[in-house]
Coordinates of C-alpha atoms in Angstrom, one line a residue:
Chain A
X1 CA 20.9 -16.7 -34.3
X2 CA 23.2 -19.6 -33.7
X3 CA 23.5 -20.8 -30.1
X4 CA 27.3 -20.3 -30.2
X5 CA 26.9 -16.7 -31.1
X6 CA 24.9 -15.9 -28.0
X7 CA 27.4 -17.7 -25.7
X8 CA 30.3 -15.8 -27.2
X9 CA 28.5 -12.5 -27.1
X10 CA 27.2 -13.0 -23.6
X11 CA 30.7 -14.0 -22.3
X12 CA 32.3 -11.0 -23.8
X13 CA 29.7 -8.7 -22.4
X14 CA 30.0 -10.2 -18.9
X15 CA 33.8 -10.1 -19.1
X16 CA 33.7 -6.4 -20.1
X17 CA 31.2 -5.6 -17.3
X18 CA 33.4 -7.5 -14.8
X19 CA 36.4 -5.3 -15.7
X20 CA 34.5 -2.1 -15.7
X21 CA 34.8 -1.1 -12.0
X22 CA 38.6 -1.7 -12.1
X23 CA 38.9 0.6 -15.1
X24 CA 36.5 3.3 -14.0
X25 CA 37.4 3.3 -10.3
X26 CA 34.1 5.0 -9.5
X27 CA 32.7 3.6 -6.2
X28 CA 29.3 5.2 -6.7
X29 CA 28.9 3.6 -10.1
X30 CA 30.0 0.3 -8.7
X31 CA 27.3 0.6 -6.0
X32 CA 24.7 1.1 -8.8
X33 CA 26.2 -1.9 -10.5
X34 CA 25.6 -4.1 -7.4
X35 CA 22.0 -2.8 -7.2
X36 CA 21.5 -3.5 -10.9
X37 CA 22.7 -7.0 -10.6
X38 CA 20.4 -7.7 -7.7
X39 CA 17.4 -6.1 -9.3
X40 CA 17.9 -7.8 -12.7
X41 CA 17.8 -11.1 -10.9
X42 CA 14.7 -10.1 -8.9
X43 CA 13.0 -8.8 -12.0
X44 CA 13.7 -12.0 -13.8
X45 CA 12.2 -14.0 -11.0
X46 CA 9.1 -11.9 -11.3
X47 CA 9.2 -12.3 -15.1
X48 CA 9.0 -16.1 -14.6
X49 CA 5.7 -15.6 -12.7
X50 CA 4.3 -13.2 -15.3
X51 CA 5.1 -15.8 -17.9
X52 CA 2.6 -18.1 -16.3
X53 CA 0.2 -15.2 -15.7
X54 CA 0.4 -15.2 -11.9
X55 CA 1.7 -12.0 -10.3
X56 CA 3.2 -13.0 -7.0
X57 CA 3.2 -10.6 -4.1
X58 CA 5.0 -13.1 -2.0
X59 CA 8.4 -12.2 -3.6
X60 CA 9.2 -9.5 -1.0
X61 CA 8.8 -12.2 1.6
X62 CA 10.9 -14.7 -0.4
X63 CA 13.7 -12.1 -0.8
X64 CA 13.4 -11.2 2.9
X65 CA 13.6 -14.9 4.0
X66 CA 16.7 -15.2 1.8
X67 CA 18.3 -12.2 3.5
X68 CA 17.4 -13.2 7.1
X69 CA 18.1 -16.9 6.4
X70 CA 21.6 -16.3 5.0
X71 CA 22.4 -13.8 7.8
X72 CA 21.2 -16.1 10.5
X73 CA 22.9 -19.2 9.2
X74 CA 26.2 -17.3 9.4
X75 CA 25.5 -15.4 12.7
X76 CA 23.8 -18.2 14.6
X77 CA 25.1 -21.4 13.1
X78 CA 28.5 -20.1 12.0
X79 CA 28.2 -21.6 8.6
X80 CA 30.6 -20.4 5.9
X81 CA 29.2 -17.9 3.4
X82 CA 28.6 -20.2 0.4
X83 CA 26.7 -22.7 2.5
X84 CA 24.6 -20.0 4.2
X85 CA 23.9 -18.3 0.9
X86 CA 22.8 -21.3 -1.0
X87 CA 21.2 -22.9 2.1
X88 CA 19.0 -19.9 2.6
X89 CA 17.9 -19.8 -1.0
X90 CA 17.2 -23.5 -0.9
X91 CA 15.1 -23.1 2.3
X92 CA 13.1 -20.4 0.5
X93 CA 12.7 -22.7 -2.5
X94 CA 11.4 -25.4 -0.1
X95 CA 9.0 -23.0 1.4
X96 CA 7.8 -22.0 -2.0
X97 CA 7.3 -25.7 -2.9
X98 CA 5.3 -26.3 0.2
X99 CA 3.0 -23.2 -0.1
X100 CA 2.9 -23.6 -3.9
X101 CA 1.1 -26.9 -3.5
X102 CA -2.0 -25.1 -2.4
X103 CA -1.4 -21.5 -3.6
X104 CA -1.1 -22.4 -7.2
X105 CA -4.5 -23.8 -7.3
X106 CA -5.7 -20.2 -7.1
X107 CA -5.6 -18.0 -10.3
X108 CA -5.8 -14.4 -11.4
X109 CA -6.5 -11.7 -8.9
X110 CA -7.2 -14.2 -6.1
X111 CA -3.6 -15.4 -6.4
X112 CA -2.3 -11.9 -6.2
X113 CA -4.4 -11.2 -3.1
X114 CA -3.4 -14.5 -1.5
X115 CA 0.3 -14.0 -2.0
X116 CA -0.2 -10.4 -0.8
X117 CA -1.7 -11.6 2.5
X118 CA 1.0 -14.2 2.8
X119 CA 3.7 -11.6 2.3
X120 CA 2.1 -9.4 5.0
X121 CA 2.1 -12.3 7.4
X122 CA 5.8 -13.0 6.8
X123 CA 6.7 -9.4 7.4
X124 CA 4.6 -9.3 10.6
X125 CA 6.5 -12.4 11.8
X126 CA 9.8 -10.6 11.1
X127 CA 8.6 -7.7 13.2
X128 CA 7.0 -9.7 16.0
X129 CA 9.5 -12.6 16.5
X130 CA 12.1 -10.3 18.1
X131 CA 14.4 -12.9 19.6
X132 CA 15.1 -14.5 16.2
X133 CA 14.6 -11.7 13.6
X134 CA 15.4 -8.6 15.8
X135 CA 12.0 -6.9 15.4
X136 CA 11.6 -3.6 13.6
X137 CA 15.3 -2.8 14.0
X138 CA 16.1 -6.1 12.2
X139 CA 19.5 -7.7 12.2
X140 CA 22.6 -5.4 12.3
X141 CA 26.2 -6.4 11.7
X142 CA 25.4 -9.1 9.1
X143 CA 28.8 -10.6 8.4
X144 CA 30.5 -9.9 5.1
X145 CA 30.8 -13.0 2.8
X146 CA 34.0 -15.0 2.7
X147 CA 35.0 -16.9 -0.4
X148 CA 38.0 -19.2 -0.6
X149 CA 39.5 -17.8 2.6
X150 CA 39.1 -14.1 1.5
X151 CA 36.6 -11.9 3.2
X152 CA 34.8 -9.9 0.6
X153 CA 34.8 -6.3 1.9
X154 CA 35.1 -4.1 -1.1
X155 CA 32.3 -3.0 -3.3
X156 CA 34.2 -4.4 -6.3
X157 CA 33.9 -7.9 -4.8
X158 CA 30.2 -7.5 -4.2
X159 CA 29.9 -6.2 -7.7
X160 CA 31.4 -9.3 -9.1
X161 CA 29.1 -11.5 -7.0
X162 CA 26.0 -9.6 -8.1
X163 CA 27.2 -9.7 -11.7
X164 CA 27.7 -13.4 -11.5
X165 CA 24.2 -13.8 -10.0
X166 CA 22.5 -11.7 -12.6
X167 CA 24.4 -13.5 -15.4
X168 CA 23.4 -16.9 -14.0
X169 CA 19.8 -15.7 -13.7
X170 CA 19.6 -14.2 -17.2
X171 CA 21.3 -17.1 -18.9
X172 CA 19.2 -19.7 -17.1
X173 CA 15.9 -17.9 -17.6
X174 CA 16.7 -17.3 -21.3
X175 CA 17.7 -21.0 -21.8
X176 CA 14.5 -22.1 -20.0
X177 CA 12.3 -20.0 -22.2
X178 CA 14.0 -21.4 -25.3
X179 CA 13.6 -25.0 -24.2
X180 CA 10.7 -27.3 -24.6
X181 CA 10.0 -26.8 -20.9
X182 CA 9.8 -23.1 -21.6
X183 CA 7.3 -23.6 -24.3
X184 CA 5.1 -25.6 -21.9
X185 CA 5.4 -22.8 -19.3
X186 CA 4.5 -20.1 -21.8
X187 CA 1.5 -22.2 -23.0
X188 CA 0.1 -22.2 -19.4
X189 CA -0.8 -18.6 -19.6
X190 CA -1.9 -18.6 -23.2
X191 CA -4.0 -21.7 -23.4
X192 CA -3.9 -24.0 -20.3
X193 CA -6.8 -26.1 -21.4
X194 CA -5.1 -27.0 -24.6
X195 CA -1.9 -27.8 -22.8
X196 CA -3.7 -30.1 -20.4
X197 CA -5.4 -31.8 -23.2
X198 CA -2.0 -33.0 -24.4
X199 CA -1.6 -34.8 -21.1
X200 CA 0.6 -32.3 -19.5
X201 CA 0.2 -32.0 -15.7
X202 CA 0.1 -28.2 -15.7
X203 CA 0.3 -27.7 -11.9
X204 CA 3.7 -29.4 -11.8
X205 CA 5.0 -26.9 -14.3
X206 CA 3.5 -24.0 -12.4
X207 CA 5.1 -25.3 -9.2
X208 CA 8.5 -25.7 -10.9
X209 CA 8.3 -22.1 -12.2
X210 CA 7.2 -20.8 -8.8
X211 CA 10.1 -22.6 -7.0
X212 CA 12.7 -21.5 -9.5
X213 CA 11.4 -17.9 -9.2
X214 CA 11.5 -18.1 -5.4
X215 CA 15.1 -19.5 -5.6
X216 CA 16.2 -16.5 -7.6
X217 CA 14.5 -14.1 -5.2
X218 CA 16.1 -15.9 -2.2
X219 CA 19.5 -15.7 -3.7
X220 CA 19.3 -12.0 -4.4
X221 CA 17.8 -11.3 -1.0
X222 CA 20.7 -13.2 0.7
X223 CA 23.3 -11.2 -1.2
X224 CA 21.4 -7.9 -0.5
X225 CA 21.5 -8.6 3.2
X226 CA 25.3 -9.2 3.2
X227 CA 25.8 -6.2 1.1
X228 CA 24.0 -3.8 3.4
X229 CA 25.1 -5.7 6.5
X230 CA 21.7 -4.8 7.8
X231 CA 18.4 -6.7 7.3
X232 CA 15.2 -4.9 8.3
X233 CA 11.6 -6.0 7.8
X234 CA 10.6 -2.9 5.9
X235 CA 12.9 -3.7 3.0
X236 CA 10.9 -6.8 2.2
X237 CA 7.3 -5.7 2.2
X238 CA 4.8 -4.6 -0.4
X239 CA 7.2 -2.4 -2.3
X240 CA 9.5 -5.2 -3.5
X241 CA 6.9 -6.9 -5.8
X242 CA 5.6 -3.4 -6.9
X243 CA 9.0 -2.4 -8.0
X244 CA 9.6 -5.6 -9.8
X245 CA 6.3 -5.3 -11.7
X246 CA 7.2 -1.7 -12.6
X247 CA 10.6 -2.9 -13.9
X248 CA 9.0 -5.7 -15.9
X249 CA 6.2 -3.5 -17.4
X250 CA 8.6 -0.7 -18.4
X251 CA 11.2 -3.0 -19.7
X252 CA 8.8 -5.3 -21.5
X253 CA 7.5 -8.6 -20.2
X254 CA 7.8 -10.6 -23.4
X255 CA 11.5 -11.1 -23.3
X256 CA 13.9 -11.5 -20.4
X257 CA 16.0 -8.7 -21.9
X258 CA 13.2 -6.4 -20.8
X259 CA 14.2 -7.0 -17.2
X260 CA 17.7 -5.6 -18.0
X261 CA 16.3 -2.6 -19.9
X262 CA 13.8 -1.9 -17.1
X263 CA 16.5 -2.2 -14.4
X264 CA 18.8 0.0 -16.4
X265 CA 16.2 2.8 -16.5
X266 CA 14.8 2.4 -13.0
X267 CA 17.5 1.2 -10.6
X268 CA 19.9 4.2 -10.9
X269 CA 17.0 6.6 -10.2
X270 CA 16.6 6.0 -6.4
X271 CA 20.4 6.3 -6.0
X272 CA 20.4 9.7 -7.7
X273 CA 17.2 10.9 -6.1
X274 CA 18.2 9.7 -2.7
X275 CA 17.2 12.9 -0.9
X276 CA 14.0 13.2 -2.8
X277 CA 12.6 9.7 -2.7
X278 CA 9.1 10.9 -3.2
X279 CA 9.9 12.4 -6.6
X280 CA 11.3 9.0 -7.6
X281 CA 8.1 7.3 -6.5
X282 CA 6.1 9.9 -8.4
X283 CA 8.2 9.3 -11.5
X284 CA 7.7 5.5 -11.1
X285 CA 3.9 6.0 -10.9
X286 CA 3.7 8.3 -13.9
X287 CA 6.1 6.2 -16.0
X288 CA 4.0 3.1 -15.2
X289 CA 0.8 4.8 -16.2
X290 CA 2.3 6.1 -19.4
X291 CA 3.8 2.8 -20.4
X292 CA 0.6 0.9 -19.6
X293 CA -1.4 3.2 -21.8
X294 CA 0.9 3.9 -24.7
X295 CA 3.7 1.3 -24.7
X296 CA 2.3 -1.9 -23.2
X297 CA 5.1 -3.9 -24.7
X298 CA 7.7 -1.8 -22.8
X299 CA 11.1 -0.6 -23.9
X300 CA 11.8 -4.0 -25.5
X301 CA 8.7 -3.7 -27.6
X302 CA 9.6 -0.3 -28.7
X303 CA 13.1 -1.5 -29.7
X304 CA 11.7 -4.4 -31.6
X305 CA 9.3 -2.2 -33.5
X306 CA 12.2 0.2 -34.3
X307 CA 14.5 -2.6 -35.5
X308 CA 11.7 -4.1 -37.7
X309 CA 11.1 -0.7 -39.3
X310 CA 14.8 -0.3 -39.9
X311 CA 15.3 -3.7 -41.5
X312 CA 12.2 -3.1 -43.6
X313 CA 13.6 0.1 -44.9
X314 CA 17.0 -1.6 -45.7
X315 CA 15.3 -3.9 -48.1
Chain B
X1 CA -17.6 -9.7 31.7
X2 CA -20.9 -8.3 30.3
X3 CA -19.5 -4.8 30.2
X4 CA -16.4 -6.1 28.3
X5 CA -18.7 -7.7 25.8
X6 CA -20.6 -4.5 25.3
X7 CA -17.4 -2.6 24.9
X8 CA -16.2 -5.1 22.3
X9 CA -19.5 -4.9 20.4
X10 CA -19.7 -1.1 20.4
X11 CA -16.1 -0.6 19.3
X12 CA -16.5 -3.4 16.8
X13 CA -19.6 -2.0 15.2
X14 CA -18.3 1.6 15.0
X15 CA -15.3 0.4 13.1
X16 CA -17.4 -2.0 11.1
X17 CA -19.4 0.8 9.6
X18 CA -16.4 2.6 8.2
X19 CA -14.9 -0.7 6.9
X20 CA -18.2 -1.3 5.1
X21 CA -18.1 2.1 3.5
X22 CA -14.6 1.3 2.1
X23 CA -15.4 -2.3 1.2
X24 CA -18.6 -1.5 -0.6
X25 CA -16.9 0.8 -3.0
X26 CA -14.0 -1.6 -3.5
X27 CA -16.3 -4.5 -4.1
X28 CA -18.6 -2.5 -6.4
X29 CA -15.6 -1.5 -8.6
X30 CA -14.4 -5.1 -8.7
X31 CA -17.9 -6.5 -9.3
X32 CA -18.6 -4.2 -12.2
X33 CA -15.2 -3.6 -13.8
X34 CA -13.1 -6.5 -12.6
X35 CA -10.5 -4.1 -11.4
X36 CA -8.9 -4.7 -8.0
X37 CA -8.6 -1.0 -7.0
X38 CA -5.3 -0.8 -5.1
X39 CA -5.9 3.0 -5.2
X40 CA -9.0 2.8 -3.0
X41 CA -7.1 3.9 0.1
X42 CA -5.7 6.9 -1.8
X43 CA -9.2 8.0 -2.7
X44 CA -9.9 7.9 1.1
X45 CA -6.7 9.9 1.7
X46 CA -7.6 12.5 -0.9
X47 CA -10.9 13.2 0.8
X48 CA -9.2 13.5 4.1
X49 CA -6.8 16.1 2.7
X50 CA -9.7 18.0 1.2
X51 CA -11.2 18.2 4.7
X52 CA -7.8 19.2 6.2
X53 CA -7.4 22.1 3.7
X54 CA -11.0 23.3 3.5
X55 CA -12.0 22.9 7.2
X56 CA -8.6 23.1 8.8
X57 CA -7.1 26.0 6.8
X58 CA -10.0 27.8 5.2
X59 CA -12.5 27.2 8.1
X60 CA -15.4 26.0 6.0
X61 CA -18.3 24.1 7.6
X62 CA -17.3 20.6 8.4
X63 CA -20.5 18.8 7.3
X64 CA -20.7 20.7 4.1
X65 CA -17.1 19.8 3.3
X66 CA -17.8 16.1 4.0
X67 CA -20.4 16.1 1.2
X68 CA -18.2 18.3 -1.0
X69 CA -15.2 16.1 -0.6
X70 CA -17.1 12.9 -1.2
X71 CA -18.7 14.3 -4.4
X72 CA -15.3 15.6 -5.6
X73 CA -13.6 12.3 -5.0
X74 CA -16.5 10.6 -6.8
X75 CA -16.1 12.8 -9.8
X76 CA -12.3 12.2 -9.7
X77 CA -13.1 8.5 -9.7
X78 CA -15.2 8.9 -12.9
X79 CA -12.3 10.7 -14.6
X80 CA -9.9 7.9 -13.5
X81 CA -12.2 5.3 -15.0
X82 CA -12.6 7.2 -18.3
X83 CA -8.9 8.0 -18.8
X84 CA -6.9 5.3 -17.1
X85 CA -9.0 2.2 -16.5
X86 CA -11.2 1.9 -19.5
X87 CA -8.5 0.6 -21.8
X88 CA -8.0 -2.4 -19.5
X89 CA -11.5 -3.8 -19.3
X90 CA -11.3 -7.6 -19.4
X91 CA -7.6 -7.6 -18.5
X92 CA -7.7 -8.0 -14.8
X93 CA -4.0 -8.1 -14.1
X94 CA -3.2 -5.0 -16.2
X95 CA -6.1 -3.1 -14.6
X96 CA -4.6 -4.0 -11.2
X97 CA -1.2 -2.8 -12.2
X98 CA -2.8 0.5 -13.3
X99 CA -4.5 0.8 -9.9
X100 CA -1.1 0.3 -8.3
X101 CA 0.3 3.0 -10.5
X102 CA -2.5 5.4 -9.5
X103 CA -2.0 4.6 -5.9
X104 CA 1.8 5.3 -5.8
X105 CA 1.3 8.4 -7.9
X106 CA -1.3 9.9 -5.6
X107 CA 0.7 9.0 -2.5
X108 CA 3.8 10.6 -3.8
X109 CA 1.9 13.7 -4.9
X110 CA 0.4 14.1 -1.5
X111 CA 3.8 13.7 0.1
X112 CA 5.3 16.3 -2.2
X113 CA 2.4 18.8 -1.6
X114 CA 2.0 18.3 2.2
X115 CA 5.1 16.6 3.5
X116 CA 5.1 13.5 5.6
X117 CA 3.8 15.2 8.8
X118 CA 0.7 13.9 10.4
X119 CA -1.9 16.8 10.3
X120 CA -4.9 16.9 12.6
X121 CA -8.3 18.4 11.9
X122 CA -10.3 19.9 14.8
X123 CA -13.1 17.7 15.9
X124 CA -16.6 19.0 15.2
X125 CA -18.0 17.0 18.1
X126 CA -16.2 16.1 21.3
X127 CA -16.9 14.6 24.6
X128 CA -18.2 11.1 25.6
X129 CA -21.4 9.4 26.4
X130 CA -21.7 7.0 29.4
X131 CA -23.7 3.9 28.7
X132 CA -23.6 2.3 32.1
X133 CA -19.9 2.0 32.8
X134 CA -19.0 1.8 29.1
X135 CA -17.6 5.1 27.7
X136 CA -18.4 5.9 24.0
X137 CA -16.7 8.9 22.3
X138 CA -19.4 11.1 20.8
X139 CA -17.5 11.7 17.6
X140 CA -17.2 7.9 16.9
X141 CA -20.9 7.6 17.5
X142 CA -21.7 10.4 15.2
X143 CA -19.5 8.9 12.5
X144 CA -21.2 5.6 13.0
X145 CA -24.7 7.2 12.6
X146 CA -23.7 9.2 9.5
X147 CA -22.2 6.1 8.0
X148 CA -25.4 4.2 8.7
X149 CA -27.4 6.9 6.9
X150 CA -25.0 6.8 3.9
X151 CA -25.3 3.0 3.8
X152 CA -29.1 3.2 3.9
X153 CA -29.2 5.7 1.1
X154 CA -26.8 3.5 -0.9
X155 CA -29.0 0.5 -0.3
X156 CA -32.1 2.3 -1.4
X157 CA -30.3 3.5 -4.5
X158 CA -29.1 0.1 -5.5
X159 CA -32.4 -1.5 -4.7
X160 CA -35.0 0.9 -6.1
X161 CA -33.4 3.0 -8.9
X162 CA -32.9 1.9 -12.5
X163 CA -29.2 2.7 -12.3
X164 CA -28.9 0.5 -9.2
X165 CA -30.7 -2.3 -10.9
X166 CA -28.4 -1.9 -14.0
X167 CA -25.3 -2.1 -11.8
X168 CA -26.6 -5.2 -10.0
X169 CA -27.3 -6.8 -13.3
X170 CA -23.8 -6.1 -14.6
X171 CA -22.3 -7.6 -11.4
X172 CA -24.3 -10.8 -12.2
X173 CA -23.6 -11.0 -15.9
X174 CA -22.3 -8.2 -18.0
X175 CA -23.0 -9.9 -21.3
X176 CA -26.7 -10.7 -20.5
X177 CA -27.1 -7.2 -19.1
X178 CA -25.8 -5.6 -22.3
X179 CA -28.3 -7.7 -24.3
X180 CA -31.0 -5.9 -22.3
X181 CA -29.7 -2.6 -23.3
X182 CA -27.5 -1.8 -20.3
X183 CA -24.5 0.1 -21.7
X184 CA -21.1 -0.6 -20.0
X185 CA -20.0 2.9 -21.0
X186 CA -22.5 4.3 -18.7
X187 CA -22.4 1.8 -15.9
X188 CA -18.6 1.6 -15.5
X189 CA -18.1 5.3 -14.7
X190 CA -21.1 5.3 -12.5
X191 CA -19.8 2.4 -10.5
X192 CA -16.3 3.7 -10.2
X193 CA -17.6 7.2 -9.3
X194 CA -20.0 5.7 -6.7
X195 CA -17.3 3.5 -5.2
X196 CA -14.9 6.4 -5.1
X197 CA -17.5 8.6 -3.4
X198 CA -18.1 6.0 -0.7
X199 CA -14.3 6.0 -0.1
X200 CA -14.4 9.8 -0.1
X201 CA -17.2 9.7 2.6
X202 CA -15.1 7.4 4.7
X203 CA -12.0 9.5 4.4
X204 CA -13.8 12.8 5.1
X205 CA -15.6 11.3 8.2
X206 CA -12.4 9.8 9.6
X207 CA -10.2 12.9 9.0
X208 CA -11.0 14.5 12.4
X209 CA -10.7 11.2 14.3
X210 CA -7.4 10.0 13.0
X211 CA -4.5 12.2 11.7
X212 CA -4.2 13.1 8.0
X213 CA -1.0 12.1 6.2
X214 CA 0.0 10.7 2.7
X215 CA 0.1 7.0 3.7
X216 CA -3.1 7.1 5.8
X217 CA -4.9 5.2 3.0
X218 CA -3.0 1.9 3.3
X219 CA -4.6 0.8 6.6
X220 CA -8.3 1.3 5.5
X221 CA -7.4 -0.2 2.1
X222 CA -6.0 -3.3 3.8
X223 CA -9.2 -3.5 5.9
X224 CA -11.4 -3.1 2.8
X225 CA -9.4 -5.8 1.1
X226 CA -9.8 -8.2 4.1
X227 CA -13.6 -7.5 4.4
X228 CA -14.1 -8.0 0.7
X229 CA -12.2 -11.3 0.7
X230 CA -14.3 -12.4 3.7
X231 CA -17.6 -11.5 2.0
X232 CA -16.6 -12.5 -1.5
X233 CA -15.1 -10.2 -4.1
X234 CA -17.8 -8.4 -6.0
X235 CA -20.6 -9.3 -3.5
X236 CA -22.4 -6.3 -2.0
X237 CA -24.2 -8.1 0.9
X238 CA -20.9 -9.9 1.4
X239 CA -19.1 -6.6 2.0
X240 CA -21.6 -5.8 4.8
X241 CA -21.3 -9.2 6.4
X242 CA -17.5 -9.1 6.1
X243 CA -17.4 -5.6 7.6
X244 CA -19.3 -6.7 10.7
X245 CA -17.3 -9.9 11.1
X246 CA -14.0 -8.1 10.7
X247 CA -15.0 -5.2 13.0
X248 CA -16.1 -7.6 15.8
X249 CA -13.2 -10.1 15.6
X250 CA -10.7 -7.3 15.5
X251 CA -12.3 -5.5 18.4
X252 CA -12.4 -8.8 20.4
X253 CA -8.8 -9.7 19.7
X254 CA -7.5 -6.2 20.2
X255 CA -9.4 -5.9 23.5
X256 CA -8.5 -9.3 24.8
X257 CA -4.9 -9.7 23.4
X258 CA -3.4 -7.0 21.2
X259 CA -3.7 -5.3 17.8
X260 CA -0.8 -7.2 16.1
X261 CA -2.5 -10.5 17.0
X262 CA -5.7 -9.1 15.6
X263 CA -4.0 -8.2 12.3
X264 CA -2.3 -11.6 12.1
X265 CA -5.6 -13.4 12.7
X266 CA -7.4 -11.4 10.0
X267 CA -4.7 -12.1 7.5
X268 CA -4.7 -15.8 8.5
X269 CA -8.5 -15.9 7.9
X270 CA -7.9 -14.3 4.5
X271 CA -5.4 -16.9 3.4
X272 CA -7.7 -19.7 4.7
X273 CA -10.8 -18.3 2.9
X274 CA -8.9 -17.8 -0.4
X275 CA -7.7 -21.4 -0.2
X276 CA -10.9 -23.0 0.8
X277 CA -13.5 -20.9 -0.8
X278 CA -11.9 -18.1 -2.9
X279 CA -15.3 -16.6 -3.7
X280 CA -15.8 -15.7 0.0
X281 CA -18.7 -16.3 2.3
X282 CA -21.4 -14.9 0.1
X283 CA -19.7 -14.9 -3.3
X284 CA -21.1 -16.9 -6.2

């Protein structure tokens, strides 16, 4: 595929998606669209970690810090939205850079458990530091974002922001994987010893991936907080990374498009099953088991297989 | 001052014993299969619900049901190993994701079957014992003693039977063990079943003491996880040491300050240990 072709195709798809809510005029679908945008971004940030073979359970905390950060920057410091939004995500990135220095020395299940404990500590801080984070009730009345003098109140506005975020995340992750940098990052999981023998400082690449991943999680967390106008600690716990892993496994880890496929299948579910959340969790669990056992390459893998078979037959 | 210390030690040791039951199974499963069993707390929960249904609703004898529930959960563990975990041997991260999937599936199933209410089971033993001025609930003491007996049996089993020897060998080096004719296909289900059974005992014993509800497994799972990190993932003596250390520190911080501080301290210790010596206090 020529690079131009992707750019054109991608722009057309984004443009069509951007027009969709104004044509359909269905607020419920727009809401699902916002959640999709946020979750695609989050799933991509987890995909980056899976690429280097280190599942991070700190991503709930990164998302939460983005949400609290952006909300507090606006509420306490009176910063304008764009500054608060990017400021919070950059603060999250900085934190990831700091803890990443030591965390990324640890591999495999130990890394998972370490980030899990880190995430639990951050959530406990959200709950306990009442004067800053508002305790278990969290922060209510998070201001709506204002851009170029307009306050974004409508769902459509949020939809466009979420779409822009997801488009940025997808395009950048895709470009990253196709670059030389991406080849180095992929090699870290596949054969780190060989990579290091070429004189590549593997930890710097791990750190870079971790930071970019945290940046994406921070951005979507910040937008999520402004969208709900409410930030509570329970939204940023253990379930965030679990959901992101589920989306990745079901969509397919090998290609960032898997994040979109997974989100497409899994994000609308909770919105339709709102009164029966447990059935949704049950479905997540069963789907996850079935995919792990029978379709370990996810929906993307199934599609690839199908496409290959079709093109084989055409010949 | 002296009484306070005694109180801390007694409370600490009674919780230690239950932590150890959970942690031993968790660490056994990791040591032998390299699976971080995120579903361990749900095995505990399943045993508690068995007690709730069989004792609470059908009125069966409590002690009989404790054994039945533990055995049932043990068999369930063997089935899980055979059907869901065996394909992921040697792939730690996928095995862990599978355990997560089992955990959320069991939680959601329990919620759908029993609702989110906290159920209570009538206590088979009640009342308190006065040790000087320190008050010890009889049921906690009984649980402690039963747990101690189970641990002793487990120790003897691991130490003096062929199956126990085989499992200890696999923990040390699976490849060498298999050269000596120890078959993973037999050891894996045995270890998973045994680990699940220990979790089942813990859940069945704690059912009358705490309330029974679908998410009750997350707390003990968290404790098992902390204990196991402290002692070293996969290390059996480490789980015992870690259990005692966690039980006592928690009891001390909870008595002297409060439980949130106790939780934070334990997580802080986990982070510290993972960074400094990821193999834990007694891990290799």
